[in-house]
């Protein structure tokens, strides 16, 4: 058995392909860089869902349907907001997802998550909720609902680039969870809820906020090498480094970094992050020889989300907004073509 199922092929897919040695992410045969530049979030959803959640899908149609779904989702907010707003944000979002009806359609799921995250951020800060504007893109409407005012185009474009960049990464733990759940013929709503649960852990989608906490600690210490050496000596993991599949620097980190550089070319935070990355890569090589531990995309992702004003406790839910379309596509593909997923185990306990 391979520990953590590393290297095991668990599905055949036409949805995405990741090559961790060459630094490649493809979605439906398109390089992720091309999708960020040319298709944007809704255009990439059209590609992802084509043949699974409809045919001949186009960016404009997906944009319109998601707009309608957000308006419908907003009407449901009072049903779950009271209790959810009292809980930490990641948990509140889990409650909102759990409130989606069993027959929730793909657009309902995406629209509900967008509305839930924006509404919870506002409610937890004691602000009045802002109704969606179904004519806008997801990125524009989310920023508007979260801020309570129109937002500059550069900020909207940066969020759209972020949501597109993170949309799919092959069979990560959350996507695999979605496929396992869908393989039993459970609902899409259940597949998404289970995927979200798998996503929130700090080794997966829970990482970006913690990567920024680490950057703050390192900056406050004033000693990059000393801080990193001491963390590794205590057996701690460096957040934003290492990946099961990527053994070179994650190509998505480069996309996010160039968006960040456009947003703020003089950011001292970005300069420190670059210094930390250089130092950590060298120190990890010394501490874990042969492990090929490079920067994953989480530090760049966190800096980008911070730069556009997303609160730190919302990093994971906003990351989930990026990833939810691919949970849905993989669940639908699994439903269409896959057998129930039911691996075996090797018994190593005492014998009667
Ligand atoms: N810092 C220090 N050591 C590390 C790190 C790290 N970030 N990542 C892996 N290692 C070490 C482990 O301690 C282990 O060492 P050992 O063999 O001496 O015990 C070795 O590298 C292999 O670790 P595994 O956990 O088996 O590697 P895996 O492939 O499961 O790791 C993971 C992937 C979970 C992402 C890991 O690199 C990690 O914990 N990184 C930090 C958290 C993080 O940034 N997560 C975001 C990932 S991107 C995403 O999912 C959205």
GROMACS .gro file of C-alpha atoms and ligand atoms in nm:
model
  403
    1UNK     CA    1   0.000   0.000   0.000
    2UNK     CA    2   0.121   0.355  -0.078
    3UNK     CA    3   0.089   0.573   0.232
    4UNK     CA    4  -0.165   0.849   0.168
    5UNK     CA    5  -0.249   0.673  -0.163
    6UNK     CA    6   0.044   0.862  -0.317
    7UNK     CA    7   0.086   0.781  -0.686
    8UNK     CA    8  -0.233   0.571  -0.699
    9UNK     CA    9  -0.456   0.647  -1.000
   10UNK     CA   10  -0.810   0.663  -0.862
   11UNK     CA   11  -1.007   0.803  -1.159
   12UNK     CA   12  -1.002   0.858  -1.532
   13UNK     CA   13  -1.098   1.213  -1.617
   14UNK     CA   14  -1.137   1.449  -1.910
   15UNK     CA   15  -1.158   1.746  -1.674
   16UNK     CA   16  -0.806   1.835  -1.570
   17UNK     CA   17  -0.445   1.730  -1.576
   18UNK     CA   18  -0.162   1.823  -1.340
   19UNK     CA   19   0.207   1.746  -1.400
   20UNK     CA   20   0.402   1.827  -1.085
   21UNK     CA   21   0.745   1.779  -1.241
   22UNK     CA   22   0.686   2.000  -1.545
   23UNK     CA   23   0.468   2.251  -1.357
   24UNK     CA   24   0.154   2.208  -1.570
   25UNK     CA   25  -0.216   2.256  -1.486
   26UNK     CA   26  -0.465   2.198  -1.768
   27UNK     CA   27  -0.842   2.234  -1.747
   28UNK     CA   28  -1.031   2.060  -2.029
   29UNK     CA   29  -0.706   2.069  -2.231
   30UNK     CA   30  -0.636   2.440  -2.176
   31UNK     CA   31  -0.337   2.572  -1.986
   32UNK     CA   32  -0.447   2.750  -1.669
   33UNK     CA   33  -0.250   3.064  -1.767
   34UNK     CA   34  -0.447   3.089  -2.090
   35UNK     CA   35  -0.776   3.049  -1.900
   36UNK     CA   36  -0.689   3.326  -1.655
   37UNK     CA   37  -0.606   3.563  -1.944
   38UNK     CA   38  -0.884   3.470  -2.186
   39UNK     CA   39  -1.176   3.294  -2.015
   40UNK     CA   40  -1.201   3.421  -1.660
   41UNK     CA   41  -1.398   3.247  -1.387
   42UNK     CA   42  -1.732   3.209  -1.566
   43UNK     CA   43  -1.567   3.115  -1.899
   44UNK     CA   44  -1.367   2.844  -1.724
   45UNK     CA   45  -1.680   2.716  -1.549
   46UNK     CA   46  -1.844   2.689  -1.894
   47UNK     CA   47  -1.554   2.473  -2.007
   48UNK     CA   48  -1.547   2.265  -1.688
   49UNK     CA   49  -1.919   2.191  -1.692
   50UNK     CA   50  -1.966   2.139  -2.064
   51UNK     CA   51  -2.120   1.795  -2.120
   52UNK     CA   52  -2.179   1.749  -1.746
   53UNK     CA   53  -2.408   2.034  -1.640
   54UNK     CA   54  -2.543   2.123  -1.983
   55UNK     CA   55  -2.411   2.146  -2.339
   56UNK     CA   56  -2.263   2.429  -2.547
   57UNK     CA   57  -2.210   2.635  -2.235
   58UNK     CA   58  -2.069   2.983  -2.285
   59UNK     CA   59  -1.925   3.243  -2.051
   60UNK     CA   60  -2.218   3.486  -2.089
   61UNK     CA   61  -2.480   3.217  -2.019
   62UNK     CA   62  -2.296   3.091  -1.712
   63UNK     CA   63  -2.259   3.449  -1.589
   64UNK     CA   64  -2.632   3.508  -1.627
   65UNK     CA   65  -2.731   3.180  -1.459
   66UNK     CA   66  -2.497   3.238  -1.168
   67UNK     CA   67  -2.643   3.587  -1.127
   68UNK     CA   68  -2.993   3.440  -1.105
   69UNK     CA   69  -2.870   3.175  -0.863
   70UNK     CA   70  -2.719   3.442  -0.633
   71UNK     CA   71  -3.048   3.632  -0.626
   72UNK     CA   72  -3.237   3.313  -0.538
   73UNK     CA   73  -2.975   3.220  -0.276
   74UNK     CA   74  -3.004   3.563  -0.111
   75UNK     CA   75  -3.374   3.499  -0.044
   76UNK     CA   76  -3.276   3.185   0.151
   77UNK     CA   77  -3.019   3.359   0.372
   78UNK     CA   78  -3.257   3.427   0.668
   79UNK     CA   79  -3.310   3.049   0.700
   80UNK     CA   80  -2.952   2.989   0.817
   81UNK     CA   81  -2.783   3.322   0.895
   82UNK     CA   82  -2.882   3.363   1.261
   83UNK     CA   83  -2.687   3.066   1.398
   84UNK     CA   84  -2.416   3.064   1.131
   85UNK     CA   85  -2.312   3.427   1.190
   86UNK     CA   86  -2.240   3.341   1.556
   87UNK     CA   87  -1.983   3.082   1.456
   88UNK     CA   88  -1.628   3.124   1.314
   89UNK     CA   89  -1.652   3.205   0.943
   90UNK     CA   90  -1.528   2.869   0.808
   91UNK     CA   91  -1.787   2.695   1.024
   92UNK     CA   92  -2.065   2.941   0.930
   93UNK     CA   93  -2.002   2.867   0.563
   94UNK     CA   94  -2.029   2.495   0.635
   95UNK     CA   95  -2.372   2.559   0.790
   96UNK     CA   96  -2.481   2.765   0.488
   97UNK     CA   97  -2.376   2.485   0.251
   98UNK     CA   98  -2.562   2.232   0.464
   99UNK     CA   99  -2.882   2.438   0.421
  100UNK     CA  100  -2.881   2.395   0.041
  101UNK     CA  101  -3.166   2.164  -0.065
  102UNK     CA  102  -3.086   1.809  -0.165
  103UNK     CA  103  -3.171   1.878  -0.530
  104UNK     CA  104  -2.956   2.194  -0.550
  105UNK     CA  105  -2.835   2.245  -0.910
  106UNK     CA  106  -2.471   2.331  -0.997
  107UNK     CA  107  -2.548   2.702  -1.036
  108UNK     CA  108  -2.742   2.701  -0.706
  109UNK     CA  109  -2.441   2.556  -0.528
  110UNK     CA  110  -2.195   2.812  -0.668
  111UNK     CA  111  -2.435   3.106  -0.624
  112UNK     CA  112  -2.520   3.002  -0.268
  113UNK     CA  113  -2.156   2.981  -0.166
  114UNK     CA  114  -2.080   3.327  -0.312
  115UNK     CA  115  -2.375   3.484  -0.129
  116UNK     CA  116  -2.301   3.294   0.193
  117UNK     CA  117  -1.939   3.407   0.217
  118UNK     CA  118  -2.018   3.775   0.143
  119UNK     CA  119  -2.322   3.778   0.376
  120UNK     CA  120  -2.138   3.610   0.662
  121UNK     CA  121  -1.845   3.854   0.638
  122UNK     CA  122  -2.088   4.146   0.661
  123UNK     CA  123  -2.313   3.998   0.930
  124UNK     CA  124  -2.019   3.904   1.153
  125UNK     CA  125  -1.892   4.263   1.128
  126UNK     CA  126  -2.238   4.392   1.223
  127UNK     CA  127  -2.307   4.533   0.875
  128UNK     CA  128  -2.632   4.529   0.678
  129UNK     CA  129  -2.643   4.258   0.409
  130UNK     CA  130  -2.615   4.369   0.046
  131UNK     CA  131  -2.845   4.215  -0.213
  132UNK     CA  132  -2.672   4.058  -0.517
  133UNK     CA  133  -2.674   4.225  -0.857
  134UNK     CA  134  -2.732   3.937  -1.099
  135UNK     CA  135  -2.595   4.133  -1.396
  136UNK     CA  136  -2.241   4.129  -1.257
  137UNK     CA  137  -1.973   3.863  -1.270
  138UNK     CA  138  -1.918   3.656  -0.957
  139UNK     CA  139  -1.598   3.845  -0.873
  140UNK     CA  140  -1.758   4.189  -0.917
  141UNK     CA  141  -2.074   4.099  -0.728
  142UNK     CA  142  -1.889   3.927  -0.445
  143UNK     CA  143  -1.665   4.230  -0.385
  144UNK     CA  144  -1.968   4.461  -0.403
  145UNK     CA  145  -2.170   4.249  -0.159
  146UNK     CA  146  -1.874   4.219   0.078
  147UNK     CA  147  -1.772   4.586   0.072
  148UNK     CA  148  -2.120   4.738   0.040
  149UNK     CA  149  -2.003   4.960  -0.249
  150UNK     CA  150  -1.882   4.933  -0.608
  151UNK     CA  151  -1.521   4.824  -0.630
  152UNK     CA  152  -1.246   4.932  -0.873
  153UNK     CA  153  -1.198   4.720  -1.185
  154UNK     CA  154  -0.839   4.630  -1.091
  155UNK     CA  155  -0.961   4.468  -0.769
  156UNK     CA  156  -1.239   4.279  -0.947
  157UNK     CA  157  -0.994   4.157  -1.214
  158UNK     CA  158  -0.751   4.044  -0.945
  159UNK     CA  159  -1.023   3.839  -0.771
  160UNK     CA  160  -1.140   3.694  -1.103
  161UNK     CA  161  -0.780   3.594  -1.183
  162UNK     CA  162  -0.750   3.434  -0.838
  163UNK     CA  163  -1.078   3.238  -0.864
  164UNK     CA  164  -0.978   3.112  -1.210
  165UNK     CA  165  -0.622   3.022  -1.110
  166UNK     CA  166  -0.735   2.798  -0.823
  167UNK     CA  167  -1.037   2.647  -0.998
  168UNK     CA  168  -0.901   2.295  -1.042
  169UNK     CA  169  -0.592   2.105  -0.941
  170UNK     CA  170  -0.662   1.745  -1.033
  171UNK     CA  171  -0.756   1.494  -0.770
  172UNK     CA  172  -0.676   1.691  -0.454
  173UNK     CA  173  -0.827   1.560  -0.128
  174UNK     CA  174  -1.142   1.775  -0.155
  175UNK     CA  175  -1.205   1.679  -0.518
  176UNK     CA  176  -1.148   1.314  -0.435
  177UNK     CA  177  -1.395   1.349  -0.145
  178UNK     CA  178  -1.652   1.494  -0.388
  179UNK     CA  179  -1.601   1.198  -0.622
  180UNK     CA  180  -1.630   0.943  -0.341
  181UNK     CA  181  -1.958   1.097  -0.222
  182UNK     CA  182  -2.099   1.128  -0.575
  183UNK     CA  183  -2.003   0.767  -0.647
  184UNK     CA  184  -2.264   0.647  -0.397
  185UNK     CA  185  -2.532   0.842  -0.590
  186UNK     CA  186  -2.562   1.092  -0.305
  187UNK     CA  187  -2.668   1.443  -0.407
  188UNK     CA  188  -2.440   1.710  -0.553
  189UNK     CA  189  -2.517   1.920  -0.245
  190UNK     CA  190  -2.375   1.640  -0.027
  191UNK     CA  191  -2.070   1.602  -0.252
  192UNK     CA  192  -1.995   1.974  -0.224
  193UNK     CA  193  -2.049   1.982   0.152
  194UNK     CA  194  -1.814   1.685   0.200
  195UNK     CA  195  -1.555   1.837  -0.034
  196UNK     CA  196  -1.569   2.164   0.161
  197UNK     CA  197  -1.509   1.973   0.486
  198UNK     CA  198  -1.200   1.803   0.339
  199UNK     CA  199  -1.084   2.137   0.203
  200UNK     CA  200  -1.076   2.328   0.532
  201UNK     CA  201  -0.782   2.139   0.685
  202UNK     CA  202  -0.451   2.323   0.713
  203UNK     CA  203  -0.271   2.082   0.483
  204UNK     CA  204  -0.514   2.176   0.205
  205UNK     CA  205  -0.743   2.480   0.163
  206UNK     CA  206  -0.690   2.595   0.521
  207UNK     CA  207  -0.328   2.690   0.444
  208UNK     CA  208  -0.337   3.049   0.305
  209UNK     CA  209  -0.436   3.231   0.625
  210UNK     CA  210  -0.176   3.033   0.820
  211UNK     CA  211   0.088   3.115   0.557
  212UNK     CA  212   0.023   3.484   0.619
  213UNK     CA  213   0.034   3.432   0.999
  214UNK     CA  214   0.376   3.275   0.944
  215UNK     CA  215   0.492   3.569   0.730
  216UNK     CA  216   0.381   3.810   1.003
  217UNK     CA  217   0.570   3.614   1.270
  218UNK     CA  218   0.884   3.598   1.058
  219UNK     CA  219   0.865   3.972   0.982
  220UNK     CA  220   0.816   4.053   1.351
  221UNK     CA  221   1.116   3.836   1.447
  222UNK     CA  222   1.344   4.028   1.207
  223UNK     CA  223   1.545   3.709   1.150
  224UNK     CA  224   1.420   3.501   0.856
  225UNK     CA  225   1.678   3.222   0.875
  226UNK     CA  226   1.663   3.199   1.255
  227UNK     CA  227   1.283   3.179   1.258
  228UNK     CA  228   1.274   2.909   0.989
  229UNK     CA  229   1.551   2.703   1.149
  230UNK     CA  230   1.380   2.717   1.485
  231UNK     CA  231   1.039   2.618   1.341
  232UNK     CA  232   1.188   2.316   1.165
  233UNK     CA  233   1.390   2.221   1.475
  234UNK     CA  234   1.058   2.210   1.666
  235UNK     CA  235   0.919   1.974   1.397
  236UNK     CA  236   0.680   2.235   1.258
  237UNK     CA  237   0.581   2.255   0.892
  238UNK     CA  238   0.644   2.572   0.694
  239UNK     CA  239   0.307   2.688   0.566
  240UNK     CA  240   0.301   2.754   0.192
  241UNK     CA  241   0.570   2.495   0.117
  242UNK     CA  242   0.546   2.138  -0.008
  243UNK     CA  243   0.287   1.972  -0.225
  244UNK     CA  244   0.195   1.610  -0.292
  245UNK     CA  245   0.206   1.662  -0.669
  246UNK     CA  246   0.419   1.973  -0.737
  247UNK     CA  247   0.787   1.918  -0.679
  248UNK     CA  248   0.878   2.238  -0.862
  249UNK     CA  249   0.741   2.584  -0.777
  250UNK     CA  250   0.366   2.573  -0.840
  251UNK     CA  251   0.296   2.751  -1.174
  252UNK     CA  252  -0.019   2.900  -1.024
  253UNK     CA  253   0.200   3.088  -0.775
  254UNK     CA  254   0.361   3.272  -1.069
  255UNK     CA  255   0.020   3.375  -1.207
  256UNK     CA  256  -0.088   3.509  -0.869
  257UNK     CA  257   0.244   3.685  -0.815
  258UNK     CA  258   0.218   3.870  -1.144
  259UNK     CA  259  -0.136   3.983  -1.051
  260UNK     CA  260   0.004   4.103  -0.719
  261UNK     CA  261   0.287   4.290  -0.887
  262UNK     CA  262   0.035   4.470  -1.107
  263UNK     CA  263  -0.177   4.559  -0.804
  264UNK     CA  264   0.117   4.695  -0.605
  265UNK     CA  265   0.462   4.679  -0.763
  266UNK     CA  266   0.629   4.832  -0.455
  267UNK     CA  267   0.482   4.601  -0.193
  268UNK     CA  268   0.734   4.548   0.086
  269UNK     CA  269   0.531   4.246   0.191
  270UNK     CA  270   0.594   4.082  -0.144
  271UNK     CA  271   0.965   4.157  -0.112
  272UNK     CA  272   0.974   3.991   0.231
  273UNK     CA  273   0.774   3.694   0.097
  274UNK     CA  274   1.031   3.650  -0.181
  275UNK     CA  275   1.314   3.655   0.076
  276UNK     CA  276   1.131   3.401   0.293
  277UNK     CA  277   1.073   3.176  -0.008
  278UNK     CA  278   1.442   3.183  -0.104
  279UNK     CA  279   1.556   3.113   0.252
  280UNK     CA  280   1.292   2.845   0.321
  281UNK     CA  281   1.365   2.656  -0.002
  282UNK     CA  282   1.735   2.637   0.087
  283UNK     CA  283   1.670   2.544   0.451
  284UNK     CA  284   1.412   2.277   0.357
  285UNK     CA  285   1.664   2.126   0.116
  286UNK     CA  286   1.909   2.093   0.405
  287UNK     CA  287   1.655   1.962   0.657
  288UNK     CA  288   1.471   1.725   0.420
  289UNK     CA  289   1.728   1.620   0.161
  290UNK     CA  290   1.575   1.447  -0.143
  291UNK     CA  291   1.221   1.569  -0.061
  292UNK     CA  292   1.201   1.844  -0.328
  293UNK     CA  293   0.995   2.082  -0.112
  294UNK     CA  294   0.921   2.402  -0.307
  295UNK     CA  295   0.684   2.693  -0.250
  296UNK     CA  296   0.324   2.603  -0.325
  297UNK     CA  297   0.092   2.885  -0.429
  298UNK     CA  298  -0.048   2.964  -0.084
  299UNK     CA  299   0.176   3.256   0.015
  300UNK     CA  300   0.109   3.438  -0.314
  301UNK     CA  301  -0.261   3.353  -0.285
  302UNK     CA  302  -0.274   3.492   0.069
  303UNK     CA  303  -0.092   3.814  -0.025
  304UNK     CA  304  -0.329   3.865  -0.317
  305UNK     CA  305  -0.640   3.810  -0.104
  306UNK     CA  306  -0.501   4.046   0.160
  307UNK     CA  307  -0.420   4.309  -0.105
  308UNK     CA  308  -0.780   4.314  -0.232
  309UNK     CA  309  -0.923   4.344   0.119
  310UNK     CA  310  -1.047   3.991   0.194
  311UNK     CA  311  -1.041   3.935   0.573
  312UNK     CA  312  -0.795   3.665   0.676
  313UNK     CA  313  -1.060   3.435   0.824
  314UNK     CA  314  -1.234   3.440   0.482
  315UNK     CA  315  -0.931   3.317   0.285
  316UNK     CA  316  -1.040   2.952   0.299
  317UNK     CA  317  -1.406   3.021   0.210
  318UNK     CA  318  -1.300   3.245  -0.084
  319UNK     CA  319  -1.057   2.973  -0.194
  320UNK     CA  320  -1.355   2.733  -0.183
  321UNK     CA  321  -1.550   2.975  -0.408
  322UNK     CA  322  -1.272   2.922  -0.661
  323UNK     CA  323  -1.269   2.545  -0.625
  324UNK     CA  324  -1.642   2.463  -0.602
  325UNK     CA  325  -1.699   2.451  -0.982
  326UNK     CA  326  -1.447   2.172  -1.015
  327UNK     CA  327  -1.590   1.975  -0.719
  328UNK     CA  328  -1.917   1.984  -0.910
  329UNK     CA  329  -1.762   1.888  -1.247
  330UNK     CA  330  -1.573   1.595  -1.094
  331UNK     CA  331  -1.879   1.478  -0.901
  332UNK     CA  332  -2.087   1.487  -1.220
  333UNK     CA  333  -1.819   1.304  -1.417
  334UNK     CA  334  -1.797   1.042  -1.145
  335UNK     CA  335  -2.173   0.999  -1.147
  336UNK     CA  336  -2.179   0.964  -1.523
  337UNK     CA  337  -1.902   0.717  -1.573
  338UNK     CA  338  -1.760   0.588  -1.248
  339UNK     CA  339  -1.828   0.286  -1.034
  340UNK     CA  340  -1.887   0.329  -0.659
  341UNK     CA  341  -1.552   0.406  -0.494
  342UNK     CA  342  -1.487   0.149  -0.226
  343UNK     CA  343  -1.120   0.062  -0.167
  344UNK     CA  344  -1.007  -0.217   0.062
  345UNK     CA  345  -0.789  -0.207   0.372
  346UNK     CA  346  -0.518  -0.431   0.503
  347UNK     CA  347  -0.597  -0.558   0.852
  348UNK     CA  348  -0.296  -0.516   1.085
  349UNK     CA  349  -0.474  -0.550   1.423
  350UNK     CA  350  -0.475  -0.844   1.663
  351UNK     CA  351  -0.625  -1.176   1.547
  352UNK     CA  352  -0.896  -1.338   1.752
  353LIG     N1  353   0.750   2.207   0.603
  353LIG     C1  354   0.837   2.120   0.658
  353LIG     N2  355   0.843   1.989   0.624
  353LIG     C2  356   0.757   1.947   0.530
  353LIG     C3  357   0.664   2.032   0.468
  353LIG     C4  358   0.662   2.167   0.508
  353LIG     N3  359   0.577   2.254   0.456
  353LIG     N4  360   0.592   1.962   0.379
  353LIG     C5  361   0.637   1.835   0.385
  353LIG     N5  362   0.736   1.827   0.476
  353LIG     C6  363   0.814   1.709   0.511
  353LIG     C7  364   0.739   1.621   0.610
  353LIG     O1  365   0.765   1.657   0.742
  353LIG     C8  366   0.793   1.484   0.575
  353LIG     O2  367   0.921   1.471   0.629
  353LIG     P1  368   0.971   1.329   0.689
  353LIG     O3  369   0.960   1.231   0.577
  353LIG     O4  370   1.110   1.356   0.733
  353LIG     O5  371   0.875   1.297   0.800
  353LIG     C9  372   0.812   1.494   0.424
  353LIG     O6  373   0.832   1.631   0.394
  353LIG    C10  374   0.694   1.442   0.345
  353LIG     O7  375   0.575   1.493   0.402
  353LIG     P2  376   0.431   1.436   0.369
  353LIG     O8  377   0.336   1.494   0.467
  353LIG     O9  378   0.435   1.290   0.350
  353LIG    O10  379   0.413   1.497   0.225
  353LIG     P3  380   0.277   1.523   0.153
  353LIG    O11  381   0.300   1.493   0.012
  353LIG    O12  382   0.162   1.456   0.218
  353LIG    O13  383   0.269   1.680   0.180
  353LIG    C11  384   0.148   1.877   0.218
  353LIG    C12  385   0.188   1.769   0.119
  353LIG    C13  386   0.043   1.821   0.313
  353LIG    C14  387   0.091   1.994   0.141
  353LIG    C15  388   0.273   1.924   0.301
  353LIG    O14  389   0.377   1.963   0.214
  353LIG    C16  390   0.239   2.032   0.401
  353LIG    O15  391   0.193   2.001   0.511
  353LIG     N6  392   0.265   2.162   0.365
  353LIG    C17  393   0.234   2.272   0.454
  353LIG    C18  394   0.087   2.309   0.446
  353LIG    C19  395   0.050   2.371   0.313
  353LIG    O16  396   0.116   2.463   0.264
  353LIG     N7  397  -0.061   2.323   0.258
  353LIG    C20  398  -0.116   2.373   0.130
  353LIG    C21  399  -0.097   2.277   0.021
  353LIG     S1  400  -0.162   2.338  -0.131
  353LIG    C22  401  -0.327   2.296  -0.123
  353LIG    O17  402  -0.364   2.189  -0.090
  353LIG    C23  403  -0.428   2.393  -0.157
   0.00000   0.00000   0.00000
